[in-house]
Amino acid sequence: MKKATKKEIAIIKERFVERYDDAVTELTYTNAYELVVAVALSAQCTDKRVNIITPKLFEQYPSVVELATADLDDVKKIINSCTFFNNKAKNLLKMSQRVVEFYDSEIPLDSKELQTLAGVGQKTANVVMIEYTGANLMAVDTHVFRVAHRLGLSDDASALETEKTLVKKFKTNLHQLHQGMVLFGRYVCKAKNPLCDQECFLQEFCKTTKSFKAK
Ligand code: SF4
């Protein structure tokens, strides 16, 4: 597949930043604790589903203090419509216990520290930092991965390699680019039936072949 040229990368970046300057996550949260929990739950699960689950979860467990001593089965019951809810419930408890024990019950706002928490990998940590602090970091989910490949920004096989490549190519404005690529992938450059003719503002840079688009 053809790669995007330097000039193309610069224009793609400019257009994303212009259109998605104020874009934020579609996950519902009011503080860092709720954001970490919501992002952790959203792995392999839709934001819509997570937003249905979290109000009851946060009502029952308003902070890491309550979640750290929660009954595992009760948490499982609340989140059981989420994919991998068994593991996610276990990790939520462990994550909260660690935050209570080592971080004075405050979510550490540092990507590396966040990754010491159960169930929080690099992608989750970076999404939290991008959303909560506007950090100049990239995180590659299924949407960012697809968009990056269709636009010839990356030909990497893994999300982490794609993240590295995007960081290298874009360098700055990474949080806007992340939010923009997620929303663009979710609503325009969709996996099936992308809205190429109707809504794409990057059509001239698209490196996909016809067969790549869903019928
Ligand atoms: S032309 Fe279609 S497939 Fe290509 S980037 Fe735009 S929406 Fe995505």
mmCIF file with all atom_site columns, C-alpha atoms and ligand atoms in Angstrom:
data_model
loop_
_atom_site.group_PDB
_atom_site.id
_atom_site.type_symbol
_atom_site.label_atom_id
_atom_site.label_alt_id
_atom_site.label_comp_id
_atom_site.label_asym_id
_atom_site.label_entity_id
_atom_site.label_seq_id
_atom_site.pdbx_PDB_ins_code
_atom_site.Cartn_x
_atom_site.Cartn_y
_atom_site.Cartn_z
_atom_site.occupancy
_atom_site.B_iso_or_equiv
_atom_site.pdbx_formal_charge
_atom_site.auth_seq_id
_atom_site.auth_comp_id
_atom_site.auth_asym_id
_atom_site.auth_atom_id
_atom_site.pdbx_PDB_model_num
ATOM   1   C  CA  . MET A 1 1   ? 0.000   0.000   0.000  1.00 0.00 ? 1   MET A CA  1
ATOM   2   C  CA  . LYS A 1 2   ? 1.209   3.503   -0.785 1.00 0.00 ? 2   LYS A CA  1
ATOM   3   C  CA  . LYS A 1 3   ? 2.472   5.575   2.123  1.00 0.00 ? 3   LYS A CA  1
ATOM   4   C  CA  . ALA A 1 4   ? 1.389   9.129   2.807  1.00 0.00 ? 4   ALA A CA  1
ATOM   5   C  CA  . THR A 1 5   ? 4.019   11.689  1.812  1.00 0.00 ? 5   THR A CA  1
ATOM   6   C  CA  . LYS A 1 6   ? 5.346   14.302  4.224  1.00 0.00 ? 6   LYS A CA  1
ATOM   7   C  CA  . LYS A 1 7   ? 3.214   16.936  2.554  1.00 0.00 ? 7   LYS A CA  1
ATOM   8   C  CA  . GLU A 1 8   ? 0.124   14.749  2.787  1.00 0.00 ? 8   GLU A CA  1
ATOM   9   C  CA  . ILE A 1 9   ? 0.806   14.033  6.468  1.00 0.00 ? 9   ILE A CA  1
ATOM   10  C  CA  . ALA A 1 10  ? 1.020   17.753  7.164  1.00 0.00 ? 10  ALA A CA  1
ATOM   11  C  CA  . ILE A 1 11  ? -2.335  18.430  5.460  1.00 0.00 ? 11  ILE A CA  1
ATOM   12  C  CA  . ILE A 1 12  ? -4.031  15.441  7.106  1.00 0.00 ? 12  ILE A CA  1
ATOM   13  C  CA  . LYS A 1 13  ? -2.805  16.691  10.486 1.00 0.00 ? 13  LYS A CA  1
ATOM   14  C  CA  . GLU A 1 14  ? -3.987  20.224  9.817  1.00 0.00 ? 14  GLU A CA  1
ATOM   15  C  CA  . ARG A 1 15  ? -7.458  19.067  8.814  1.00 0.00 ? 15  ARG A CA  1
ATOM   16  C  CA  . PHE A 1 16  ? -7.877  16.795  11.826 1.00 0.00 ? 16  PHE A CA  1
ATOM   17  C  CA  . VAL A 1 17  ? -6.722  19.484  14.249 1.00 0.00 ? 17  VAL A CA  1
ATOM   18  C  CA  . GLU A 1 18  ? -8.972  22.081  12.631 1.00 0.00 ? 18  GLU A CA  1
ATOM   19  C  CA  . ARG A 1 19  ? -12.073 19.883  12.737 1.00 0.00 ? 19  ARG A CA  1
ATOM   20  C  CA  . TYR A 1 20  ? -11.546 18.170  16.055 1.00 0.00 ? 20  TYR A CA  1
ATOM   21  C  CA  . ASP A 1 21  ? -9.918  20.942  18.047 1.00 0.00 ? 21  ASP A CA  1
ATOM   22  C  CA  . ASP A 1 22  ? -12.309 20.583  21.014 1.00 0.00 ? 22  ASP A CA  1
ATOM   23  C  CA  . ALA A 1 23  ? -13.177 16.911  20.610 1.00 0.00 ? 23  ALA A CA  1
ATOM   24  C  CA  . VAL A 1 24  ? -13.485 14.882  23.794 1.00 0.00 ? 24  VAL A CA  1
ATOM   25  C  CA  . THR A 1 25  ? -14.277 11.292  24.659 1.00 0.00 ? 25  THR A CA  1
ATOM   26  C  CA  . GLU A 1 26  ? -17.860 10.087  24.407 1.00 0.00 ? 26  GLU A CA  1
ATOM   27  C  CA  . LEU A 1 27  ? -17.472 8.247   27.703 1.00 0.00 ? 27  LEU A CA  1
ATOM   28  C  CA  . THR A 1 28  ? -19.388 9.840   30.568 1.00 0.00 ? 28  THR A CA  1
ATOM   29  C  CA  . TYR A 1 29  ? -17.283 10.749  33.619 1.00 0.00 ? 29  TYR A CA  1
ATOM   30  C  CA  . THR A 1 30  ? -16.910 13.497  36.189 1.00 0.00 ? 30  THR A CA  1
ATOM   31  C  CA  . ASN A 1 31  ? -13.448 12.857  37.665 1.00 0.00 ? 31  ASN A CA  1
ATOM   32  C  CA  . ALA A 1 32  ? -10.223 10.923  37.094 1.00 0.00 ? 32  ALA A CA  1
ATOM   33  C  CA  . TYR A 1 33  ? -11.487 7.858   38.978 1.00 0.00 ? 33  TYR A CA  1
ATOM   34  C  CA  . GLU A 1 34  ? -14.600 7.604   36.826 1.00 0.00 ? 34  GLU A CA  1
ATOM   35  C  CA  . LEU A 1 35  ? -12.555 8.162   33.677 1.00 0.00 ? 35  LEU A CA  1
ATOM   36  C  CA  . VAL A 1 36  ? -10.071 5.374   34.460 1.00 0.00 ? 36  VAL A CA  1
ATOM   37  C  CA  . VAL A 1 37  ? -12.916 2.973   35.234 1.00 0.00 ? 37  VAL A CA  1
ATOM   38  C  CA  . ALA A 1 38  ? -14.851 3.930   32.100 1.00 0.00 ? 38  ALA A CA  1
ATOM   39  C  CA  . VAL A 1 39  ? -11.807 3.640   29.834 1.00 0.00 ? 39  VAL A CA  1
ATOM   40  C  CA  . ALA A 1 40  ? -10.876 0.272   31.358 1.00 0.00 ? 40  ALA A CA  1
ATOM   41  C  CA  . LEU A 1 41  ? -14.415 -1.000  30.793 1.00 0.00 ? 41  LEU A CA  1
ATOM   42  C  CA  . SER A 1 42  ? -14.421 0.263   27.213 1.00 0.00 ? 42  SER A CA  1
ATOM   43  C  CA  . ALA A 1 43  ? -11.731 -2.199  26.062 1.00 0.00 ? 43  ALA A CA  1
ATOM   44  C  CA  . GLN A 1 44  ? -13.460 -4.400  23.441 1.00 0.00 ? 44  GLN A CA  1
ATOM   45  C  CA  . CYS A 1 45  ? -16.770 -2.798  24.417 1.00 0.00 ? 45  CYS A CA  1
ATOM   46  C  CA  . THR A 1 46  ? -18.613 0.210   22.993 1.00 0.00 ? 46  THR A CA  1
ATOM   47  C  CA  . ASP A 1 47  ? -18.688 3.591   24.742 1.00 0.00 ? 47  ASP A CA  1
ATOM   48  C  CA  . LYS A 1 48  ? -22.486 3.458   24.555 1.00 0.00 ? 48  LYS A CA  1
ATOM   49  C  CA  . ARG A 1 49  ? -22.590 0.224   26.521 1.00 0.00 ? 49  ARG A CA  1
ATOM   50  C  CA  . VAL A 1 50  ? -20.109 1.573   29.094 1.00 0.00 ? 50  VAL A CA  1
ATOM   51  C  CA  . ASN A 1 51  ? -22.220 4.709   29.548 1.00 0.00 ? 51  ASN A CA  1
ATOM   52  C  CA  . ILE A 1 52  ? -25.226 2.522   30.317 1.00 0.00 ? 52  ILE A CA  1
ATOM   53  C  CA  . ILE A 1 53  ? -23.269 0.550   32.926 1.00 0.00 ? 53  ILE A CA  1
ATOM   54  C  CA  . THR A 1 54  ? -21.333 3.234   34.778 1.00 0.00 ? 54  THR A CA  1
ATOM   55  C  CA  . PRO A 1 55  ? -24.087 5.344   36.432 1.00 0.00 ? 55  PRO A CA  1
ATOM   56  C  CA  . LYS A 1 56  ? -25.087 2.466   38.710 1.00 0.00 ? 56  LYS A CA  1
ATOM   57  C  CA  . LEU A 1 57  ? -21.456 1.489   39.292 1.00 0.00 ? 57  LEU A CA  1
ATOM   58  C  CA  . PHE A 1 58  ? -20.474 5.026   40.324 1.00 0.00 ? 58  PHE A CA  1
ATOM   59  C  CA  . GLU A 1 59  ? -23.561 5.436   42.467 1.00 0.00 ? 59  GLU A CA  1
ATOM   60  C  CA  . GLN A 1 60  ? -22.684 2.291   44.358 1.00 0.00 ? 60  GLN A CA  1
ATOM   61  C  CA  . TYR A 1 61  ? -18.927 2.951   44.445 1.00 0.00 ? 61  TYR A CA  1
ATOM   62  C  CA  . PRO A 1 62  ? -18.323 6.721   44.229 1.00 0.00 ? 62  PRO A CA  1
ATOM   63  C  CA  . SER A 1 63  ? -14.542 6.458   44.607 1.00 0.00 ? 63  SER A CA  1
ATOM   64  C  CA  . VAL A 1 64  ? -11.639 4.004   44.784 1.00 0.00 ? 64  VAL A CA  1
ATOM   65  C  CA  . VAL A 1 65  ? -12.207 3.786   48.546 1.00 0.00 ? 65  VAL A CA  1
ATOM   66  C  CA  . GLU A 1 66  ? -15.615 2.116   48.147 1.00 0.00 ? 66  GLU A CA  1
ATOM   67  C  CA  . LEU A 1 67  ? -14.578 0.080   45.100 1.00 0.00 ? 67  LEU A CA  1
ATOM   68  C  CA  . ALA A 1 68  ? -11.479 -1.253  46.886 1.00 0.00 ? 68  ALA A CA  1
ATOM   69  C  CA  . THR A 1 69  ? -13.643 -3.019  49.464 1.00 0.00 ? 69  THR A CA  1
ATOM   70  C  CA  . ALA A 1 70  ? -16.481 -3.972  47.135 1.00 0.00 ? 70  ALA A CA  1
ATOM   71  C  CA  . ASP A 1 71  ? -17.813 -7.486  46.891 1.00 0.00 ? 71  ASP A CA  1
ATOM   72  C  CA  . LEU A 1 72  ? -16.496 -8.943  43.639 1.00 0.00 ? 72  LEU A CA  1
ATOM   73  C  CA  . ASP A 1 73  ? -19.776 -10.637 42.746 1.00 0.00 ? 73  ASP A CA  1
ATOM   74  C  CA  . ASP A 1 74  ? -21.709 -7.410  43.251 1.00 0.00 ? 74  ASP A CA  1
ATOM   75  C  CA  . VAL A 1 75  ? -19.381 -5.594  40.851 1.00 0.00 ? 75  VAL A CA  1
ATOM   76  C  CA  . LYS A 1 76  ? -19.672 -8.420  38.332 1.00 0.00 ? 76  LYS A CA  1
ATOM   77  C  CA  . LYS A 1 77  ? -23.457 -8.178  38.488 1.00 0.00 ? 77  LYS A CA  1
ATOM   78  C  CA  . ILE A 1 78  ? -23.396 -4.459  37.714 1.00 0.00 ? 78  ILE A CA  1
ATOM   79  C  CA  . ILE A 1 79  ? -20.994 -4.740  34.783 1.00 0.00 ? 79  ILE A CA  1
ATOM   80  C  CA  . ASN A 1 80  ? -22.116 -8.096  33.387 1.00 0.00 ? 80  ASN A CA  1
ATOM   81  C  CA  . SER A 1 81  ? -23.343 -6.676  30.084 1.00 0.00 ? 81  SER A CA  1
ATOM   82  C  CA  . CYS A 1 82  ? -19.760 -5.599  29.326 1.00 0.00 ? 82  CYS A CA  1
ATOM   83  C  CA  . THR A 1 83  ? -17.374 -7.872  27.443 1.00 0.00 ? 83  THR A CA  1
ATOM   84  C  CA  . PHE A 1 84  ? -14.883 -9.720  29.671 1.00 0.00 ? 84  PHE A CA  1
ATOM   85  C  CA  . PHE A 1 85  ? -16.786 -8.533  32.757 1.00 0.00 ? 85  PHE A CA  1
ATOM   86  C  CA  . ASN A 1 86  ? -15.273 -11.234 35.010 1.00 0.00 ? 86  ASN A CA  1
ATOM   87  C  CA  . ASN A 1 87  ? -11.722 -10.063 34.447 1.00 0.00 ? 87  ASN A CA  1
ATOM   88  C  CA  . LYS A 1 88  ? -12.684 -6.419  34.324 1.00 0.00 ? 88  LYS A CA  1
ATOM   89  C  CA  . ALA A 1 89  ? -14.415 -6.683  37.717 1.00 0.00 ? 89  ALA A CA  1
ATOM   90  C  CA  . LYS A 1 90  ? -11.352 -8.327  39.272 1.00 0.00 ? 90  LYS A CA  1
ATOM   91  C  CA  . ASN A 1 91  ? -9.083  -5.675  37.806 1.00 0.00 ? 91  ASN A CA  1
ATOM   92  C  CA  . LEU A 1 92  ? -11.307 -2.810  38.987 1.00 0.00 ? 92  LEU A CA  1
ATOM   93  C  CA  . LEU A 1 93  ? -11.030 -4.054  42.556 1.00 0.00 ? 93  LEU A CA  1
ATOM   94  C  CA  . LYS A 1 94  ? -7.260  -4.566  42.326 1.00 0.00 ? 94  LYS A CA  1
ATOM   95  C  CA  . MET A 1 95  ? -6.803  -1.195  40.640 1.00 0.00 ? 95  MET A CA  1
ATOM   96  C  CA  . SER A 1 96  ? -8.740  0.552   43.418 1.00 0.00 ? 96  SER A CA  1
ATOM   97  C  CA  . GLN A 1 97  ? -6.889  -1.299  46.159 1.00 0.00 ? 97  GLN A CA  1
ATOM   98  C  CA  . ARG A 1 98  ? -3.546  -0.202  44.724 1.00 0.00 ? 98  ARG A CA  1
ATOM   99  C  CA  . VAL A 1 99  ? -4.646  3.412   44.375 1.00 0.00 ? 99  VAL A CA  1
ATOM   100 C  CA  . VAL A 1 100 ? -5.825  3.417   47.997 1.00 0.00 ? 100 VAL A CA  1
ATOM   101 C  CA  . GLU A 1 101 ? -2.656  1.765   49.243 1.00 0.00 ? 101 GLU A CA  1
ATOM   102 C  CA  . PHE A 1 102 ? 0.030   3.509   47.210 1.00 0.00 ? 102 PHE A CA  1
ATOM   103 C  CA  . TYR A 1 103 ? -1.480  6.744   45.908 1.00 0.00 ? 103 TYR A CA  1
ATOM   104 C  CA  . ASP A 1 104 ? -3.436  8.084   48.858 1.00 0.00 ? 104 ASP A CA  1
ATOM   105 C  CA  . SER A 1 105 ? -6.706  7.206   47.079 1.00 0.00 ? 105 SER A CA  1
ATOM   106 C  CA  . GLU A 1 106 ? -5.933  9.631   44.217 1.00 0.00 ? 106 GLU A CA  1
ATOM   107 C  CA  . ILE A 1 107 ? -5.613  8.364   40.649 1.00 0.00 ? 107 ILE A CA  1
ATOM   108 C  CA  . PRO A 1 108 ? -1.981  9.015   39.614 1.00 0.00 ? 108 PRO A CA  1
ATOM   109 C  CA  . LEU A 1 109 ? -1.985  11.259  36.558 1.00 0.00 ? 109 LEU A CA  1
ATOM   110 C  CA  . ASP A 1 110 ? 1.113   9.881   34.904 1.00 0.00 ? 110 ASP A CA  1
ATOM   111 C  CA  . SER A 1 111 ? 1.083   7.378   32.059 1.00 0.00 ? 111 SER A CA  1
ATOM   112 C  CA  . LYS A 1 112 ? 3.767   5.128   33.579 1.00 0.00 ? 112 LYS A CA  1
ATOM   113 C  CA  . GLU A 1 113 ? 2.193   5.166   37.056 1.00 0.00 ? 113 GLU A CA  1
ATOM   114 C  CA  . LEU A 1 114 ? -1.208  4.427   35.590 1.00 0.00 ? 114 LEU A CA  1
ATOM   115 C  CA  . GLN A 1 115 ? 0.235   1.371   33.898 1.00 0.00 ? 115 GLN A CA  1
ATOM   116 C  CA  . THR A 1 116 ? 1.109   -0.097  37.285 1.00 0.00 ? 116 THR A CA  1
ATOM   117 C  CA  . LEU A 1 117 ? -2.637  -0.446  37.955 1.00 0.00 ? 117 LEU A CA  1
ATOM   118 C  CA  . ALA A 1 118 ? -4.422  -3.725  37.216 1.00 0.00 ? 118 ALA A CA  1
ATOM   119 C  CA  . GLY A 1 119 ? -6.082  -3.764  33.812 1.00 0.00 ? 119 GLY A CA  1
ATOM   120 C  CA  . VAL A 1 120 ? -4.444  -0.519  32.710 1.00 0.00 ? 120 VAL A CA  1
ATOM   121 C  CA  . GLY A 1 121 ? -2.135  -0.979  29.735 1.00 0.00 ? 121 GLY A CA  1
ATOM   122 C  CA  . GLN A 1 122 ? -0.393  1.656   27.663 1.00 0.00 ? 122 GLN A CA  1
ATOM   123 C  CA  . LYS A 1 123 ? -3.451  2.397   25.541 1.00 0.00 ? 123 LYS A CA  1
ATOM   124 C  CA  . THR A 1 124 ? -5.771  2.870   28.518 1.00 0.00 ? 124 THR A CA  1
ATOM   125 C  CA  . ALA A 1 125 ? -3.191  4.984   30.357 1.00 0.00 ? 125 ALA A CA  1
ATOM   126 C  CA  . ASN A 1 126 ? -2.622  7.197   27.335 1.00 0.00 ? 126 ASN A CA  1
ATOM   127 C  CA  . VAL A 1 127 ? -6.349  7.626   26.678 1.00 0.00 ? 127 VAL A CA  1
ATOM   128 C  CA  . VAL A 1 128 ? -6.792  8.771   30.291 1.00 0.00 ? 128 VAL A CA  1
ATOM   129 C  CA  . MET A 1 129 ? -3.886  11.211  30.023 1.00 0.00 ? 129 MET A CA  1
ATOM   130 C  CA  . ILE A 1 130 ? -5.040  12.560  26.650 1.00 0.00 ? 130 ILE A CA  1
ATOM   131 C  CA  . GLU A 1 131 ? -8.594  13.058  27.848 1.00 0.00 ? 131 GLU A CA  1
ATOM   132 C  CA  . TYR A 1 132 ? -7.926  14.299  31.378 1.00 0.00 ? 132 TYR A CA  1
ATOM   133 C  CA  . THR A 1 133 ? -4.780  16.351  30.953 1.00 0.00 ? 133 THR A CA  1
ATOM   134 C  CA  . GLY A 1 134 ? -4.541  17.022  27.208 1.00 0.00 ? 134 GLY A CA  1
ATOM   135 C  CA  . ALA A 1 135 ? -1.154  15.257  27.214 1.00 0.00 ? 135 ALA A CA  1
ATOM   136 C  CA  . ASN A 1 136 ? 0.756   15.083  23.942 1.00 0.00 ? 136 ASN A CA  1
ATOM   137 C  CA  . LEU A 1 137 ? 0.319   11.317  23.638 1.00 0.00 ? 137 LEU A CA  1
ATOM   138 C  CA  . MET A 1 138 ? -1.201  8.969   21.083 1.00 0.00 ? 138 MET A CA  1
ATOM   139 C  CA  . ALA A 1 139 ? -3.352  5.923   21.751 1.00 0.00 ? 139 ALA A CA  1
ATOM   140 C  CA  . VAL A 1 140 ? -4.380  3.538   19.014 1.00 0.00 ? 140 VAL A CA  1
ATOM   141 C  CA  . ASP A 1 141 ? -7.738  1.832   19.239 1.00 0.00 ? 141 ASP A CA  1
ATOM   142 C  CA  . THR A 1 142 ? -9.563  -0.019  16.480 1.00 0.00 ? 142 THR A CA  1
ATOM   143 C  CA  . HIS A 1 143 ? -10.709 3.264   14.876 1.00 0.00 ? 143 HIS A CA  1
ATOM   144 C  CA  . VAL A 1 144 ? -7.337  4.999   14.958 1.00 0.00 ? 144 VAL A CA  1
ATOM   145 C  CA  . PHE A 1 145 ? -5.688  1.844   13.605 1.00 0.00 ? 145 PHE A CA  1
ATOM   146 C  CA  . ARG A 1 146 ? -8.094  1.594   10.661 1.00 0.00 ? 146 ARG A CA  1
ATOM   147 C  CA  . VAL A 1 147 ? -7.928  5.300   9.810  1.00 0.00 ? 147 VAL A CA  1
ATOM   148 C  CA  . ALA A 1 148 ? -4.115  5.354   10.038 1.00 0.00 ? 148 ALA A CA  1
ATOM   149 C  CA  . HIS A 1 149 ? -3.871  2.429   7.632  1.00 0.00 ? 149 HIS A CA  1
ATOM   150 C  CA  . ARG A 1 150 ? -6.447  3.686   5.165  1.00 0.00 ? 150 ARG A CA  1
ATOM   151 C  CA  . LEU A 1 151 ? -4.653  7.020   4.972  1.00 0.00 ? 151 LEU A CA  1
ATOM   152 C  CA  . GLY A 1 152 ? -1.237  5.404   4.497  1.00 0.00 ? 152 GLY A CA  1
ATOM   153 C  CA  . LEU A 1 153 ? 0.054   6.812   7.779  1.00 0.00 ? 153 LEU A CA  1
ATOM   154 C  CA  . SER A 1 154 ? 1.076   3.401   9.034  1.00 0.00 ? 154 SER A CA  1
ATOM   155 C  CA  . ASP A 1 155 ? 1.570   -0.087  7.694  1.00 0.00 ? 155 ASP A CA  1
ATOM   156 C  CA  . ASP A 1 156 ? 2.393   -1.547  11.091 1.00 0.00 ? 156 ASP A CA  1
ATOM   157 C  CA  . ALA A 1 157 ? 0.842   -4.795  12.189 1.00 0.00 ? 157 ALA A CA  1
ATOM   158 C  CA  . SER A 1 158 ? 0.223   -3.885  15.824 1.00 0.00 ? 158 SER A CA  1
ATOM   159 C  CA  . ALA A 1 159 ? -1.491  -1.014  17.633 1.00 0.00 ? 159 ALA A CA  1
ATOM   160 C  CA  . LEU A 1 160 ? 1.633   -0.204  19.632 1.00 0.00 ? 160 LEU A CA  1
ATOM   161 C  CA  . GLU A 1 161 ? 3.810   0.024   16.524 1.00 0.00 ? 161 GLU A CA  1
ATOM   162 C  CA  . THR A 1 162 ? 1.167   2.178   14.882 1.00 0.00 ? 162 THR A CA  1
ATOM   163 C  CA  . GLU A 1 163 ? 1.194   4.436   17.939 1.00 0.00 ? 163 GLU A CA  1
ATOM   164 C  CA  . LYS A 1 164 ? 4.972   4.865   17.658 1.00 0.00 ? 164 LYS A CA  1
ATOM   165 C  CA  . THR A 1 165 ? 4.715   5.636   13.955 1.00 0.00 ? 165 THR A CA  1
ATOM   166 C  CA  . LEU A 1 166 ? 1.959   8.205   14.457 1.00 0.00 ? 166 LEU A CA  1
ATOM   167 C  CA  . VAL A 1 167 ? 3.917   9.909   17.241 1.00 0.00 ? 167 VAL A CA  1
ATOM   168 C  CA  . LYS A 1 168 ? 6.963   10.085  14.974 1.00 0.00 ? 168 LYS A CA  1
ATOM   169 C  CA  . LYS A 1 169 ? 5.010   11.430  12.021 1.00 0.00 ? 169 LYS A CA  1
ATOM   170 C  CA  . PHE A 1 170 ? 2.729   13.919  13.787 1.00 0.00 ? 170 PHE A CA  1
ATOM   171 C  CA  . LYS A 1 171 ? 4.931   14.932  16.749 1.00 0.00 ? 171 LYS A CA  1
ATOM   172 C  CA  . THR A 1 172 ? 2.556   17.579  18.146 1.00 0.00 ? 172 THR A CA  1
ATOM   173 C  CA  . ASN A 1 173 ? -1.199  18.033  18.686 1.00 0.00 ? 173 ASN A CA  1
ATOM   174 C  CA  . LEU A 1 174 ? -1.379  14.333  19.431 1.00 0.00 ? 174 LEU A CA  1
ATOM   175 C  CA  . HIS A 1 175 ? -4.350  14.577  21.781 1.00 0.00 ? 175 HIS A CA  1
ATOM   176 C  CA  . GLN A 1 176 ? -6.491  16.331  19.170 1.00 0.00 ? 176 GLN A CA  1
ATOM   177 C  CA  . LEU A 1 177 ? -5.328  13.879  16.518 1.00 0.00 ? 177 LEU A CA  1
ATOM   178 C  CA  . HIS A 1 178 ? -6.230  10.953  18.755 1.00 0.00 ? 178 HIS A CA  1
ATOM   179 C  CA  . GLN A 1 179 ? -9.695  12.269  19.574 1.00 0.00 ? 179 GLN A CA  1
ATOM   180 C  CA  . GLY A 1 180 ? -10.235 13.246  15.945 1.00 0.00 ? 180 GLY A CA  1
ATOM   181 C  CA  . MET A 1 181 ? -9.160  9.899   14.514 1.00 0.00 ? 181 MET A CA  1
ATOM   182 C  CA  . VAL A 1 182 ? -11.415 8.043   16.964 1.00 0.00 ? 182 VAL A CA  1
ATOM   183 C  CA  . LEU A 1 183 ? -14.484 10.108  16.051 1.00 0.00 ? 183 LEU A CA  1
ATOM   184 C  CA  . PHE A 1 184 ? -13.644 10.147  12.335 1.00 0.00 ? 184 PHE A CA  1
ATOM   185 C  CA  . GLY A 1 185 ? -13.257 6.353   12.395 1.00 0.00 ? 185 GLY A CA  1
ATOM   186 C  CA  . ARG A 1 186 ? -16.418 5.843   14.406 1.00 0.00 ? 186 ARG A CA  1
ATOM   187 C  CA  . TYR A 1 187 ? -18.726 8.027   12.336 1.00 0.00 ? 187 TYR A CA  1
ATOM   188 C  CA  . VAL A 1 188 ? -17.148 8.626   8.909  1.00 0.00 ? 188 VAL A CA  1
ATOM   189 C  CA  . CYS A 1 189 ? -14.359 6.190   8.084  1.00 0.00 ? 189 CYS A CA  1
ATOM   190 C  CA  . LYS A 1 190 ? -16.352 3.289   9.498  1.00 0.00 ? 190 LYS A CA  1
ATOM   191 C  CA  . ALA A 1 191 ? -15.187 -0.298  9.166  1.00 0.00 ? 191 ALA A CA  1
ATOM   192 C  CA  . LYS A 1 192 ? -18.222 -1.108  7.044  1.00 0.00 ? 192 LYS A CA  1
ATOM   193 C  CA  . ASN A 1 193 ? -19.777 1.380   4.662  1.00 0.00 ? 193 ASN A CA  1
ATOM   194 C  CA  . PRO A 1 194 ? -17.435 4.327   5.261  1.00 0.00 ? 194 PRO A CA  1
ATOM   195 C  CA  . LEU A 1 195 ? -19.003 7.647   4.255  1.00 0.00 ? 195 LEU A CA  1
ATOM   196 C  CA  . CYS A 1 196 ? -16.345 8.382   1.634  1.00 0.00 ? 196 CYS A CA  1
ATOM   197 C  CA  . ASP A 1 197 ? -18.392 10.458  -0.790 1.00 0.00 ? 197 ASP A CA  1
ATOM   198 C  CA  . GLN A 1 198 ? -20.731 11.942  1.758  1.00 0.00 ? 198 GLN A CA  1
ATOM   199 C  CA  . GLU A 1 199 ? -18.519 13.111  4.615  1.00 0.00 ? 199 GLU A CA  1
ATOM   200 C  CA  . CYS A 1 200 ? -14.832 12.390  4.126  1.00 0.00 ? 200 CYS A CA  1
ATOM   201 C  CA  . PHE A 1 201 ? -12.598 15.459  4.159  1.00 0.00 ? 201 PHE A CA  1
ATOM   202 C  CA  . LEU A 1 202 ? -9.532  13.364  3.387  1.00 0.00 ? 202 LEU A CA  1
ATOM   203 C  CA  . GLN A 1 203 ? -10.693 11.473  0.347  1.00 0.00 ? 203 GLN A CA  1
ATOM   204 C  CA  . GLU A 1 204 ? -7.823  12.638  -1.859 1.00 0.00 ? 204 GLU A CA  1
ATOM   205 C  CA  . PHE A 1 205 ? -5.326  11.060  0.566  1.00 0.00 ? 205 PHE A CA  1
ATOM   206 C  CA  . CYS A 1 206 ? -7.097  7.728   0.968  1.00 0.00 ? 206 CYS A CA  1
ATOM   207 C  CA  . LYS A 1 207 ? -4.931  4.745   0.053  1.00 0.00 ? 207 LYS A CA  1
ATOM   208 C  CA  . THR A 1 208 ? -7.638  2.123   0.193  1.00 0.00 ? 208 THR A CA  1
ATOM   209 C  CA  . THR A 1 209 ? -8.668  0.011   -2.732 1.00 0.00 ? 209 THR A CA  1
ATOM   210 C  CA  . LYS A 1 210 ? -12.293 -0.389  -3.676 1.00 0.00 ? 210 LYS A CA  1
ATOM   211 C  CA  . SER A 1 211 ? -12.500 -3.885  -2.270 1.00 0.00 ? 211 SER A CA  1
ATOM   212 C  CA  . PHE A 1 212 ? -11.501 -2.525  1.147  1.00 0.00 ? 212 PHE A CA  1
ATOM   213 C  CA  . LYS A 1 213 ? -14.791 -0.752  1.484  1.00 0.00 ? 213 LYS A CA  1
ATOM   214 C  CA  . ALA A 1 214 ? -17.731 -2.782  2.660  1.00 0.00 ? 214 ALA A CA  1
ATOM   215 C  CA  . LYS A 1 215 ? -20.338 -3.618  0.102  1.00 0.00 ? 215 LYS A CA  1
HETATM 216 S  S1  . SF4 B 2 .   ? -12.219 7.949   1.553  1.00 0.00 ? 1   SF4 B S1  1
HETATM 217 FE FE1 . SF4 B 2 .   ? -13.463 6.560   2.826  1.00 0.00 ? 1   SF4 B FE1 1
HETATM 218 S  S2  . SF4 B 2 .   ? -12.080 4.913   3.467  1.00 0.00 ? 1   SF4 B S2  1
HETATM 219 FE FE2 . SF4 B 2 .   ? -10.838 6.622   2.724  1.00 0.00 ? 1   SF4 B FE2 1
HETATM 220 S  S3  . SF4 B 2 .   ? -10.329 7.834   4.540  1.00 0.00 ? 1   SF4 B S3  1
HETATM 221 FE FE3 . SF4 B 2 .   ? -12.188 8.723   3.664  1.00 0.00 ? 1   SF4 B FE3 1
HETATM 222 S  S4  . SF4 B 2 .   ? -13.909 7.686   4.686  1.00 0.00 ? 1   SF4 B S4  1
HETATM 223 FE FE4 . SF4 B 2 .   ? -12.053 6.484   5.072  1.00 0.00 ? 1   SF4 B FE4 1
#
